[in-house]
Coordinates of C-alpha atoms and ligand atoms in Angstrom, one line a residue:
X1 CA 181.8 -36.6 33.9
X2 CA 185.1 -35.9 32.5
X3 CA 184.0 -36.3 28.6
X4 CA 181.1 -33.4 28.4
X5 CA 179.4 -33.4 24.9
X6 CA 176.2 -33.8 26.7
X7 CA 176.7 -30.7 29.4
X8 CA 173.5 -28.5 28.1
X9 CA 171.6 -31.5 28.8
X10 CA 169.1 -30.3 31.1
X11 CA 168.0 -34.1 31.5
X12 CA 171.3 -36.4 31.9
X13 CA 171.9 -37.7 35.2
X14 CA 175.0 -37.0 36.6
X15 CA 175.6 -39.7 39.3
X16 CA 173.6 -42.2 37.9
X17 CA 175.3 -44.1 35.4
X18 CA 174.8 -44.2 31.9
X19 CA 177.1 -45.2 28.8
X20 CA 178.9 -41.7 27.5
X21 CA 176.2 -41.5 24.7
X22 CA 173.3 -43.8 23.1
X23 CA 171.3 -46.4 24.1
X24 CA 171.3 -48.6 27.2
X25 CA 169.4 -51.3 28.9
X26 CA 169.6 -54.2 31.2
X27 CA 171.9 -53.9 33.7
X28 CA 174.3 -57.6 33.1
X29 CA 176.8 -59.6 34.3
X30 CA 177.5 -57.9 37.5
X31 CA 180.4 -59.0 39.3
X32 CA 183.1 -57.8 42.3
X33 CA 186.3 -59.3 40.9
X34 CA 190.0 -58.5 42.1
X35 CA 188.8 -55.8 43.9
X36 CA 186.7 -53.5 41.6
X37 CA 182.9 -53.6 41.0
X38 CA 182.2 -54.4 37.1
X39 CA 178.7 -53.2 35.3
X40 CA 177.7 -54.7 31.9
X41 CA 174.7 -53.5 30.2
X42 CA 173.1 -54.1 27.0
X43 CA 173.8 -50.9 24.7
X44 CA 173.3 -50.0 21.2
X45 CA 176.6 -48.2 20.7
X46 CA 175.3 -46.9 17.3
X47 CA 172.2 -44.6 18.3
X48 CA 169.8 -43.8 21.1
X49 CA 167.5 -46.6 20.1
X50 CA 166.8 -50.1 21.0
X51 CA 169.3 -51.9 18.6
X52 CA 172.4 -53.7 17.9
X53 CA 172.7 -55.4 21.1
X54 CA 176.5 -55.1 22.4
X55 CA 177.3 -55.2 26.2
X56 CA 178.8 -52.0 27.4
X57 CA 181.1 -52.1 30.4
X58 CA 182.5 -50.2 33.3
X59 CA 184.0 -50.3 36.4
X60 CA 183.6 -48.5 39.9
X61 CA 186.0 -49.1 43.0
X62 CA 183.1 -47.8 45.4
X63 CA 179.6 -48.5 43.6
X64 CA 179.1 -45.1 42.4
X65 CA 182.2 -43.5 40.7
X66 CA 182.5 -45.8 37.6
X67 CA 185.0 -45.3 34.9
X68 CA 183.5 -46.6 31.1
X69 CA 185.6 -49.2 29.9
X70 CA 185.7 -50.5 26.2
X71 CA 182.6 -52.6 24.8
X72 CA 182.8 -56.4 26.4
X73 CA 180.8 -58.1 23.7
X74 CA 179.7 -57.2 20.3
X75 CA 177.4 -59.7 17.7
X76 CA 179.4 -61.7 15.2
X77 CA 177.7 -61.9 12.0
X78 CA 179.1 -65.4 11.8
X79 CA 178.2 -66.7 15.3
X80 CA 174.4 -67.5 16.8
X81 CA 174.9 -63.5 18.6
X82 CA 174.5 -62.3 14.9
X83 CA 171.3 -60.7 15.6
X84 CA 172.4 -59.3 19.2
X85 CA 174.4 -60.3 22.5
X86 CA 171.5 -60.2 24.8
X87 CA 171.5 -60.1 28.9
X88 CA 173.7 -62.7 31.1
X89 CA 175.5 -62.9 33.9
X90 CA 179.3 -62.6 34.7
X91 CA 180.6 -66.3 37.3
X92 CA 183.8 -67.2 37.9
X93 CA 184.7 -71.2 37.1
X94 CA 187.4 -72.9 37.5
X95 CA 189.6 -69.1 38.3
X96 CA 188.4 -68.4 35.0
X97 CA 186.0 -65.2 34.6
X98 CA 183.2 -66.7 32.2
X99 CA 179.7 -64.6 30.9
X100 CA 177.0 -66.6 30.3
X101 CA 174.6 -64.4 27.9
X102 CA 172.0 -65.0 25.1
X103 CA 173.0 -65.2 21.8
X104 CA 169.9 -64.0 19.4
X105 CA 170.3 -65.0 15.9
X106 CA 167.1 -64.8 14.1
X107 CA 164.0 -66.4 16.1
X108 CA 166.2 -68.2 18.1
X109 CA 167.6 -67.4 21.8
X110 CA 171.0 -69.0 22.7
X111 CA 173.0 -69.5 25.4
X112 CA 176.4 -68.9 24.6
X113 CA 179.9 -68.1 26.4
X114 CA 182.8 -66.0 26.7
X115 CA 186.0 -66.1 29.1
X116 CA 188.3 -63.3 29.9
X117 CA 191.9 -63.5 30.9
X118 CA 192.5 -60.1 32.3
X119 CA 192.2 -58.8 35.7
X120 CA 190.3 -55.6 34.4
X121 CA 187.9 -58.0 32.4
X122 CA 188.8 -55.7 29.4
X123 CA 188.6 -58.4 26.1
X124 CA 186.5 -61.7 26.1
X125 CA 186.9 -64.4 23.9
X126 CA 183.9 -66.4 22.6
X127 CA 183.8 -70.1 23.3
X128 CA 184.3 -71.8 19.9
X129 CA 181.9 -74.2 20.8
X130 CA 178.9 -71.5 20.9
X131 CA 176.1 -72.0 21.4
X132 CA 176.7 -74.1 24.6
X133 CA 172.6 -75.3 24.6
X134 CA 171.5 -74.7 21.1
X135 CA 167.8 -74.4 21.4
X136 CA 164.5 -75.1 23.8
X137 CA 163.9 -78.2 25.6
X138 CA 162.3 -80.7 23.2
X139 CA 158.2 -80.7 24.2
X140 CA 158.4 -77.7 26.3
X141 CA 155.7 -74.9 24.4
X142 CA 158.1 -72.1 25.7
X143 CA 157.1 -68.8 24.1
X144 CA 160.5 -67.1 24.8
X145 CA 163.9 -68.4 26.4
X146 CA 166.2 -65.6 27.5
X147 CA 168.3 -64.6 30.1
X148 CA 170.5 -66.1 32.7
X149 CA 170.6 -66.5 36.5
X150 CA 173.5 -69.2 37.7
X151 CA 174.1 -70.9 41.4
X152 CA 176.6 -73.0 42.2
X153 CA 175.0 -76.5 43.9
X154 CA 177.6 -79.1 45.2
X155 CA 179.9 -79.5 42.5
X156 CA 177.5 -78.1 39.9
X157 CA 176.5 -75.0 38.4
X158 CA 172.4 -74.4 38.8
X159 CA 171.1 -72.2 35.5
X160 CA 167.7 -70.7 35.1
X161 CA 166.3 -69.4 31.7
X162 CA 163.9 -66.9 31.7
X163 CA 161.0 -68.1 30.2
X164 CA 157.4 -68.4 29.4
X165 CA 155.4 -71.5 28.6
X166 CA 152.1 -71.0 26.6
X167 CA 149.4 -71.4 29.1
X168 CA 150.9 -70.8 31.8
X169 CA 152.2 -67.6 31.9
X170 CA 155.9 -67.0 33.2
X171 CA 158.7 -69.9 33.7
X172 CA 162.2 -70.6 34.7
X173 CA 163.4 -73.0 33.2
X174 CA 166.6 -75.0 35.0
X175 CA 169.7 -76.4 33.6
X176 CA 172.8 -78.4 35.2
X177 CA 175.9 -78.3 34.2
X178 CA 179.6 -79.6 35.7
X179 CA 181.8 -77.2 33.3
X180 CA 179.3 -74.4 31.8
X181 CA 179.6 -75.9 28.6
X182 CA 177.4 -79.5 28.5
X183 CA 174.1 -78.4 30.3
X184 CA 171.4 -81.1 31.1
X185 CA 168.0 -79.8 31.1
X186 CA 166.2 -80.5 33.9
X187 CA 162.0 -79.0 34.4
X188 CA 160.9 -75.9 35.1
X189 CA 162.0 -74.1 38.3
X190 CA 158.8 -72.3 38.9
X191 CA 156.2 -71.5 36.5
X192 CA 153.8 -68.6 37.5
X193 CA 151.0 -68.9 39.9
X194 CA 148.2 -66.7 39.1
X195 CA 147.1 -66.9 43.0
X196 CA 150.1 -65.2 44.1
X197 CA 149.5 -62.7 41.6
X198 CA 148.1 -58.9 42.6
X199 CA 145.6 -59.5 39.8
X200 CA 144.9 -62.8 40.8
X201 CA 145.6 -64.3 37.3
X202 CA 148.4 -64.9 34.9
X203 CA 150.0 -61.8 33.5
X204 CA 153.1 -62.8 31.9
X205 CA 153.6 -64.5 28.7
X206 CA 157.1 -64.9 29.9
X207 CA 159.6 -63.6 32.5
X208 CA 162.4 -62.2 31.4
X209 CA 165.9 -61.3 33.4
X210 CA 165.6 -63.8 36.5
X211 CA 167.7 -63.6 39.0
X212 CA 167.5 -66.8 41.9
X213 CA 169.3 -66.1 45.4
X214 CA 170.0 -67.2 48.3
X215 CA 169.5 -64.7 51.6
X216 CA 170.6 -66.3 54.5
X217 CA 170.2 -69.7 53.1
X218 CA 166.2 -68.8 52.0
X219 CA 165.5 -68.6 48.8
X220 CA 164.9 -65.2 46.6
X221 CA 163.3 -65.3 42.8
X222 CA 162.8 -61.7 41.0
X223 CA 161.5 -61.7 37.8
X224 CA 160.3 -59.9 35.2
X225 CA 157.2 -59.6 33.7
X226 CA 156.4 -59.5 30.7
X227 CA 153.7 -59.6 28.1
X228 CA 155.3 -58.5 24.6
X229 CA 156.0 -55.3 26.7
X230 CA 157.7 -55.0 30.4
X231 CA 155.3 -54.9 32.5
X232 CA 156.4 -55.1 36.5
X233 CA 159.0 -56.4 38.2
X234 CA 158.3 -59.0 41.1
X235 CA 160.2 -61.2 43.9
X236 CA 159.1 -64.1 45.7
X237 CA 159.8 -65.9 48.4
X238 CA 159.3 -69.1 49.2
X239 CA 160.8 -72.5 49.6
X240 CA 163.7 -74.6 47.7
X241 CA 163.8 -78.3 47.6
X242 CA 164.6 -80.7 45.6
X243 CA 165.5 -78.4 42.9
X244 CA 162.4 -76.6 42.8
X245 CA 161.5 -73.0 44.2
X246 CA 157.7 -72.7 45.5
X247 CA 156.3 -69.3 45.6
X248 CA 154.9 -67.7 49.0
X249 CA 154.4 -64.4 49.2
X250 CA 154.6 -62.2 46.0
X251 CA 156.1 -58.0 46.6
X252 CA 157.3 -55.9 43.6
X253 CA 160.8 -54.6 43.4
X254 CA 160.0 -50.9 42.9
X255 CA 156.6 -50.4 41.3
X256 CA 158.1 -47.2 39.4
X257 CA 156.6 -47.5 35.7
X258 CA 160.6 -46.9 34.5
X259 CA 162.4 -49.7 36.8
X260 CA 163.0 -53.1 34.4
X261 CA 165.8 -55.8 34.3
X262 CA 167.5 -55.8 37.9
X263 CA 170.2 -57.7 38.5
X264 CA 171.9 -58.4 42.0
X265 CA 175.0 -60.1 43.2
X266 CA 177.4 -61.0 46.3
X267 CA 180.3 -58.3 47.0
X268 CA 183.3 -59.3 49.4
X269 CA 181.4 -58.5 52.2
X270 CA 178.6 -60.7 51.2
X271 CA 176.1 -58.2 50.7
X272 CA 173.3 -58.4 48.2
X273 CA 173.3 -55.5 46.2
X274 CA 171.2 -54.9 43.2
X275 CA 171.1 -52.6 40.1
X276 CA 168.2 -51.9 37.6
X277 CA 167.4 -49.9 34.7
X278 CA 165.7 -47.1 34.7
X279 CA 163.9 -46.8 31.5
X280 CA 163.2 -43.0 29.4
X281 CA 159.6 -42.0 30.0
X282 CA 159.5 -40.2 26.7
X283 CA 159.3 -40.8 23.0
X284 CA 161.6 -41.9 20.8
X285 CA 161.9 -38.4 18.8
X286 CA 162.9 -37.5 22.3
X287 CA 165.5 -40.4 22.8
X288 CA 167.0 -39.2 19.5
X289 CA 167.4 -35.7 19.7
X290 CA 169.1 -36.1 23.7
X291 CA 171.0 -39.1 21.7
X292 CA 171.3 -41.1 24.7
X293 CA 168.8 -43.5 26.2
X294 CA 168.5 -45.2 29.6
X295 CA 170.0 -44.8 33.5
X296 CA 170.8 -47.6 35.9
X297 CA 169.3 -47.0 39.3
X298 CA 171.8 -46.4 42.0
X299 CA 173.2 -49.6 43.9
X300 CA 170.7 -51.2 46.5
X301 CA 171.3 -53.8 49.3
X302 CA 168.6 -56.3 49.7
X303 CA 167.6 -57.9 52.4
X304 CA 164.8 -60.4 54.0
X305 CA 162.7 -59.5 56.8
X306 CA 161.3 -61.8 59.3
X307 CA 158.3 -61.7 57.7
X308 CA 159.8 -62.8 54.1
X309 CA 159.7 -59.0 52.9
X310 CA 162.6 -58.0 51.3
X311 CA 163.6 -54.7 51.7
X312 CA 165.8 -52.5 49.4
X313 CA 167.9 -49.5 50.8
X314 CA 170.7 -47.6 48.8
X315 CA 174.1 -48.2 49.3
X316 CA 175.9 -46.8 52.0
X317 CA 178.3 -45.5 49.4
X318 CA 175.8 -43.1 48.1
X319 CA 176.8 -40.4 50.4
X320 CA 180.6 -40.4 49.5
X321 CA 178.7 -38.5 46.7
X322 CA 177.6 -36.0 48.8
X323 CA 178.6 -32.0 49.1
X324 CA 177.2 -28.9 50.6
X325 CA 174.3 -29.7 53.4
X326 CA 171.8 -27.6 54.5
X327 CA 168.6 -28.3 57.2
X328 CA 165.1 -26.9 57.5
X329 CA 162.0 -27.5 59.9
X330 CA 160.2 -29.9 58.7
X331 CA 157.4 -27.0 58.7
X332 CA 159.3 -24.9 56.0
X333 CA 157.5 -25.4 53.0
X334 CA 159.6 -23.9 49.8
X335 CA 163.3 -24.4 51.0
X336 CA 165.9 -21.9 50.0
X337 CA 168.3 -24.2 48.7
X338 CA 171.1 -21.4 48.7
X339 CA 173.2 -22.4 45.6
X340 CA 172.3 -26.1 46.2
X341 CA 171.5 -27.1 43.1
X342 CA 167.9 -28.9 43.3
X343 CA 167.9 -30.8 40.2
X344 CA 171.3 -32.9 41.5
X345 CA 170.6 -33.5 45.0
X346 CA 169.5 -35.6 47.9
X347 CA 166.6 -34.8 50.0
X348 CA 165.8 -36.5 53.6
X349 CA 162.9 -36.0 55.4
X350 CA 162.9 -37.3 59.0
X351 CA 159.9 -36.9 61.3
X352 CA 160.2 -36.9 65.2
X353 CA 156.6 -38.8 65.4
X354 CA 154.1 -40.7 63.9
X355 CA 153.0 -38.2 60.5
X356 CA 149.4 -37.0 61.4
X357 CA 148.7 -36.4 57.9
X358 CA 149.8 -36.7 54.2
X359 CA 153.6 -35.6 53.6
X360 CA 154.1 -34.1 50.3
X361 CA 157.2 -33.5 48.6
X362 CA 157.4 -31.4 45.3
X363 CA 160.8 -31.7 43.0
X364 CA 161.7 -30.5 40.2
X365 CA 159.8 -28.0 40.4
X366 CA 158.8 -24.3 38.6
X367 CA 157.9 -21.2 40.8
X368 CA 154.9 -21.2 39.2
X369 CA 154.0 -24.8 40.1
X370 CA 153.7 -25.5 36.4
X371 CA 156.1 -28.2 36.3
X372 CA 156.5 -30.4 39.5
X373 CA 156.8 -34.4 40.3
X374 CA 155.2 -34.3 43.6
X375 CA 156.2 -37.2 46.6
X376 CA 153.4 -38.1 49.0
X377 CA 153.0 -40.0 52.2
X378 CA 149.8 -40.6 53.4
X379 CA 149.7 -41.9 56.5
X380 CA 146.2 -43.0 57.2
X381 CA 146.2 -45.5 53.8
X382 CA 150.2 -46.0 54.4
X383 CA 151.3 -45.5 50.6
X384 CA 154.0 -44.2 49.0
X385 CA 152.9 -42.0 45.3
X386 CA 154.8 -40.9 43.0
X387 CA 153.3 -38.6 40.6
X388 CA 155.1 -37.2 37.2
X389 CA 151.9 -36.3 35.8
X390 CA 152.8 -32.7 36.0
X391 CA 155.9 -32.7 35.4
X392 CA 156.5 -31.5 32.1
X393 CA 154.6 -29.2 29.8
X394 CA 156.7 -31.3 26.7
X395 CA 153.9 -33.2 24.6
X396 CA 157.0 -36.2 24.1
X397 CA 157.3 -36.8 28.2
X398 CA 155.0 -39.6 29.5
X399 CA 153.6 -38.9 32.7
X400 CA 152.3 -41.5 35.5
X401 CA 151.6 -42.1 39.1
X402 CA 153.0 -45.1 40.8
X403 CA 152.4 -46.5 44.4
X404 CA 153.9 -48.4 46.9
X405 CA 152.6 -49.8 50.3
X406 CA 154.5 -48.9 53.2
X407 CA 154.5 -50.9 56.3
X408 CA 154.2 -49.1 59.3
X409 CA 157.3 -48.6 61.6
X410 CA 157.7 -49.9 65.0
X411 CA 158.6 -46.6 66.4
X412 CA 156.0 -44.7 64.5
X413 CA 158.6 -42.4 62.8
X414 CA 159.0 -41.8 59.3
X415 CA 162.3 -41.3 56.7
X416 CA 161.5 -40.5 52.9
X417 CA 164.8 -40.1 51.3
X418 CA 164.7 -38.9 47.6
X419 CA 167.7 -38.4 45.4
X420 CA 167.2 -36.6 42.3
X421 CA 169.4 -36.6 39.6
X422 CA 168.0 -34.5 36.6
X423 CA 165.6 -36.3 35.0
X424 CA 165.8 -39.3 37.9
X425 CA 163.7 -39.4 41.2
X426 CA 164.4 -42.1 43.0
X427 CA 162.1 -42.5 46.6
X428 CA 162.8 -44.7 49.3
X429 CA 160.9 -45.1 52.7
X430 CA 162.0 -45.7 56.2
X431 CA 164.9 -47.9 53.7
X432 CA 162.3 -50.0 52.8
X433 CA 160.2 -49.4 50.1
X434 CA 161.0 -47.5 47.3
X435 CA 159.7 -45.7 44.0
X436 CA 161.6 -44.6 40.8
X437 CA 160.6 -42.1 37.9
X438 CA 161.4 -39.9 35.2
X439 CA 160.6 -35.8 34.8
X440 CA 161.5 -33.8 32.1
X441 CA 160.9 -30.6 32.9
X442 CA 160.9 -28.2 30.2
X443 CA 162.1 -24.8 32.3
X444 CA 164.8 -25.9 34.0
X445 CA 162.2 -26.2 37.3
X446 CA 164.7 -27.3 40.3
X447 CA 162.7 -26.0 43.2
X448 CA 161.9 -27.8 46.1
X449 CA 159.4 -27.9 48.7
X450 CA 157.3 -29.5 51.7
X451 CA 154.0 -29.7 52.5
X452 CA 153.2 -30.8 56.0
X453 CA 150.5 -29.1 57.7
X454 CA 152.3 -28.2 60.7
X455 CA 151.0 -30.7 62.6
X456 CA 154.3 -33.4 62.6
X457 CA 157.3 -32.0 64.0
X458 CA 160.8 -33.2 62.0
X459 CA 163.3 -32.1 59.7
X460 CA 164.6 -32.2 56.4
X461 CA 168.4 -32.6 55.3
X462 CA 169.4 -31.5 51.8
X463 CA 172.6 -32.0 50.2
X464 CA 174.2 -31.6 47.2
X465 CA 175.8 -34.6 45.0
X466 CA 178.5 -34.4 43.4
X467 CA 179.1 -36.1 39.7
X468 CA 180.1 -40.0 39.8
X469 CA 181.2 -40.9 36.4
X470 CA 184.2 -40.3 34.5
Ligands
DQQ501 N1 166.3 -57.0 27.2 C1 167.3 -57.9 26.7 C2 166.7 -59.2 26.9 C3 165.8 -59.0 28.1 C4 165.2 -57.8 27.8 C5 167.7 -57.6 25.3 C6 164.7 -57.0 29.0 O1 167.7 -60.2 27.1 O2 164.9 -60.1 28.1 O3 168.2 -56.4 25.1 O4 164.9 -55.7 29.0

């Protein structure tokens, strides 16, 4: 990062991105135009609180450096955004680069627009004729009404709102439009079904940020949940006709307590490529003495497996960001990382055969063991942990375990790949299945190291990464 004010920072990430100070959130409006990748979020430009909702915006060539551009969209005291310019997403119509976003004035959530005319999309002008759909359908009991997700149909744009309907948990609910400004509302997309459900009952009161796609021509929902408080994030996938999307199978996204608000779209090549948030895991008094809030995971493809799994990898890009190497036995246990600097680095662990017993990973981590976040494998009930529980001795950090079901390979082999970026572990297996949380480690722990009884021959690859935004 060229502009430094943060460089004693133990606990900024320096190649995920974040704004140069204060809060962020959801990831919006995502968009490859004229060649360069474009990242709206929802920031607070004012402190490193939730607040003031403007969207912050950048730009990347490659998906992982990114250059901070001036703030896309700020509230208008005037306009129905007086109260915030909440999450949307960025479509092109008609040539003409065109956010569709919630305006929040008061109680009420509205979807508004703005158009930009520059190549960089550097200024955006409001559409005078905000909001374009100025409230909820009459007789639908939604409980909230936020947050875009649009498809082009035909000649028509396809929109769903986030939504929940009392009673029935989580909702999308669909508009049609011809031009982006007269919208027709239709029914509800998809409304939650409490089969489908882990829990086996309704656990939203409303889904918020959902994003609809289309993977070779089958149909992808995520959404997330939400009950006054995020709560997980989901897909499904399932069936499309006649304008409505039916639920199959139900998988989470990344079952990391600190992923929220993902948001994908369709680069040049096609690819599907998705971006979250990656939420503190500490207290306020925290937030506002770092002064900055929030982290965006780094870029994933998705894609659907026979089965109607998706699967979420990172971006091939991710190792343009890559510097010094070094390899160990998989039978090492602490690695010497030899001027590698362990809390900025990327961690692979490959093994030759079929893991005979748990593989566990410690990051982050003091000599004394005091302060670790600890990876493990276990191959017998095939899950993934992640465990931050001991990862800081500050009273302000939370702590938590999260898991993740990993499918068993054809081959019998096993990859973990972790990057860690300061306070940022981000776990993926066999490019699959992954895991993100937050450590704050209060000593500066950066150690490393494997615990493998001995019994599964393989190797680990550690490399260095090198800073990604200016
Ligand atoms: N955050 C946005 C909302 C969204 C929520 C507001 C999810 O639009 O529903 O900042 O983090």
């Amino acid at each position: 990062m060229t502009d430094r004010p943060f460089a004693d920072d133990p606990h900024r990430p320096r190649y995920h991105f974040l704004p140069p100070a204060n809060w962020m959130n959801d990831p919006n409006g995502l968009i490859h135009y004229k060649g360069l990748y474009h990242l709206f979020y929802q920031h607070n430009p004012f402190g490193a609180l939730w607040g003031n909702m403007h969207w912050g915006h950048a730009t990347s060539p490659d998906l992982v450096h990114w250059t901070h551009m001036p703030i896309a969209l700020a509230p208008d005291p005037d306009g129905p955004d007086a109260d915030g310019c909440y999450s949307g997403v960025t479509v092109v119509h008609d040539g003409v680069p065109t956010i569709v976003y919630t305006g929040v004035r008061g109680p009420h959530e509205l979807a508004c627009l703005a158009t930009s005319a520059d190549d960089e999309l550097a200024t955006w002008t409001k559409h005078p004729g905000n909001p374009v759909i100025p409230g909820t359908p009459e007789g639908v009991p939604t409980t909230i009404s936020r947050d875009h997700t649009l498809w082009r149909e035909g000649d028509a744009w396809l929109m769903g709102v986030g939504a929940g309907i009392e009673g029935q948990g989580g909702a999308v609910l669909l508009y049609r439009s011809s031009d982006l400004v007269e919208w027709d509302y239709l029914h509800p997309l998809v409304t939650e079904v409490a089969d489908l459900n882990p829990q086996g009952k309704i656990i939203s009161t409303g889904w918020e940020c959902p994003d609809v796609f289309f993977l070779d021509n089958q149909p992808v929902f995520v959404a997330c949940d939400w009950d006054g408080d995020p709560l997980s994030v989901s897909y499904w996938t399932g069936t499309y006709a006649d304008r409505l999307f039916i639920p199959q199978r139900h998988g989470v996204v990344d079952a990391g307590k600190c992923f929220y608000a993902p948001q994908s779209f369709a680069d040049a090549s096609g690819r599907r490529v998705m971006i979250g948030w990656l939420r503190e895991r500490r207290e306020d008094e925290a937030l506002v003495a770092a002064g900055w809030a929030g982290a965006m995971t780094l870029p994933r493809t998705v894609t659907m497996l026979d089965d109607g799994a998706l699967a979420f990898a990172p971006v091939r890009e991710v190792e343009l960001l890559r510097g010094e190497h070094r390899r160990f036995d998989l039978r090492t246990g602490s690695l010497d990382l030899d001027g590698i600097p362990g809390d900025t680095c990327e961690i692979l662990v490959r093994t030759d055969t079929a893991p005979v017993s748990p593989i566990e990973i410690e990051v982050l981590r003091a000599d004394d063991g005091s302060e670790r976040a600890v990876i493990r494998f276990d191959p017998a009930t095939r899950t993934l942990t992640l465990d931050t529980t001991n990862a800081s001795l500050s009273g302000l950090a939370f702590g938590d375990i999260a898991m993740a079901d990993v499918p068993e390979r054809a081959d019998g082999g096993c990859e973990i790949r972790i990057f860690v970026d300061r306070s940022i572990v981000e776990v993926w297996v066999d490019g699959r299945t992954c895991l993100s949380g937050r450590a704050y480690p209060t000593s500066g722990a950066s150690g490393v190291r494997v615990i493998n009884d001995g019994a599964t021959p393989g190797h680990v690859d550690l490399w260095e990464m090198h800073d990604a935004v200016h």
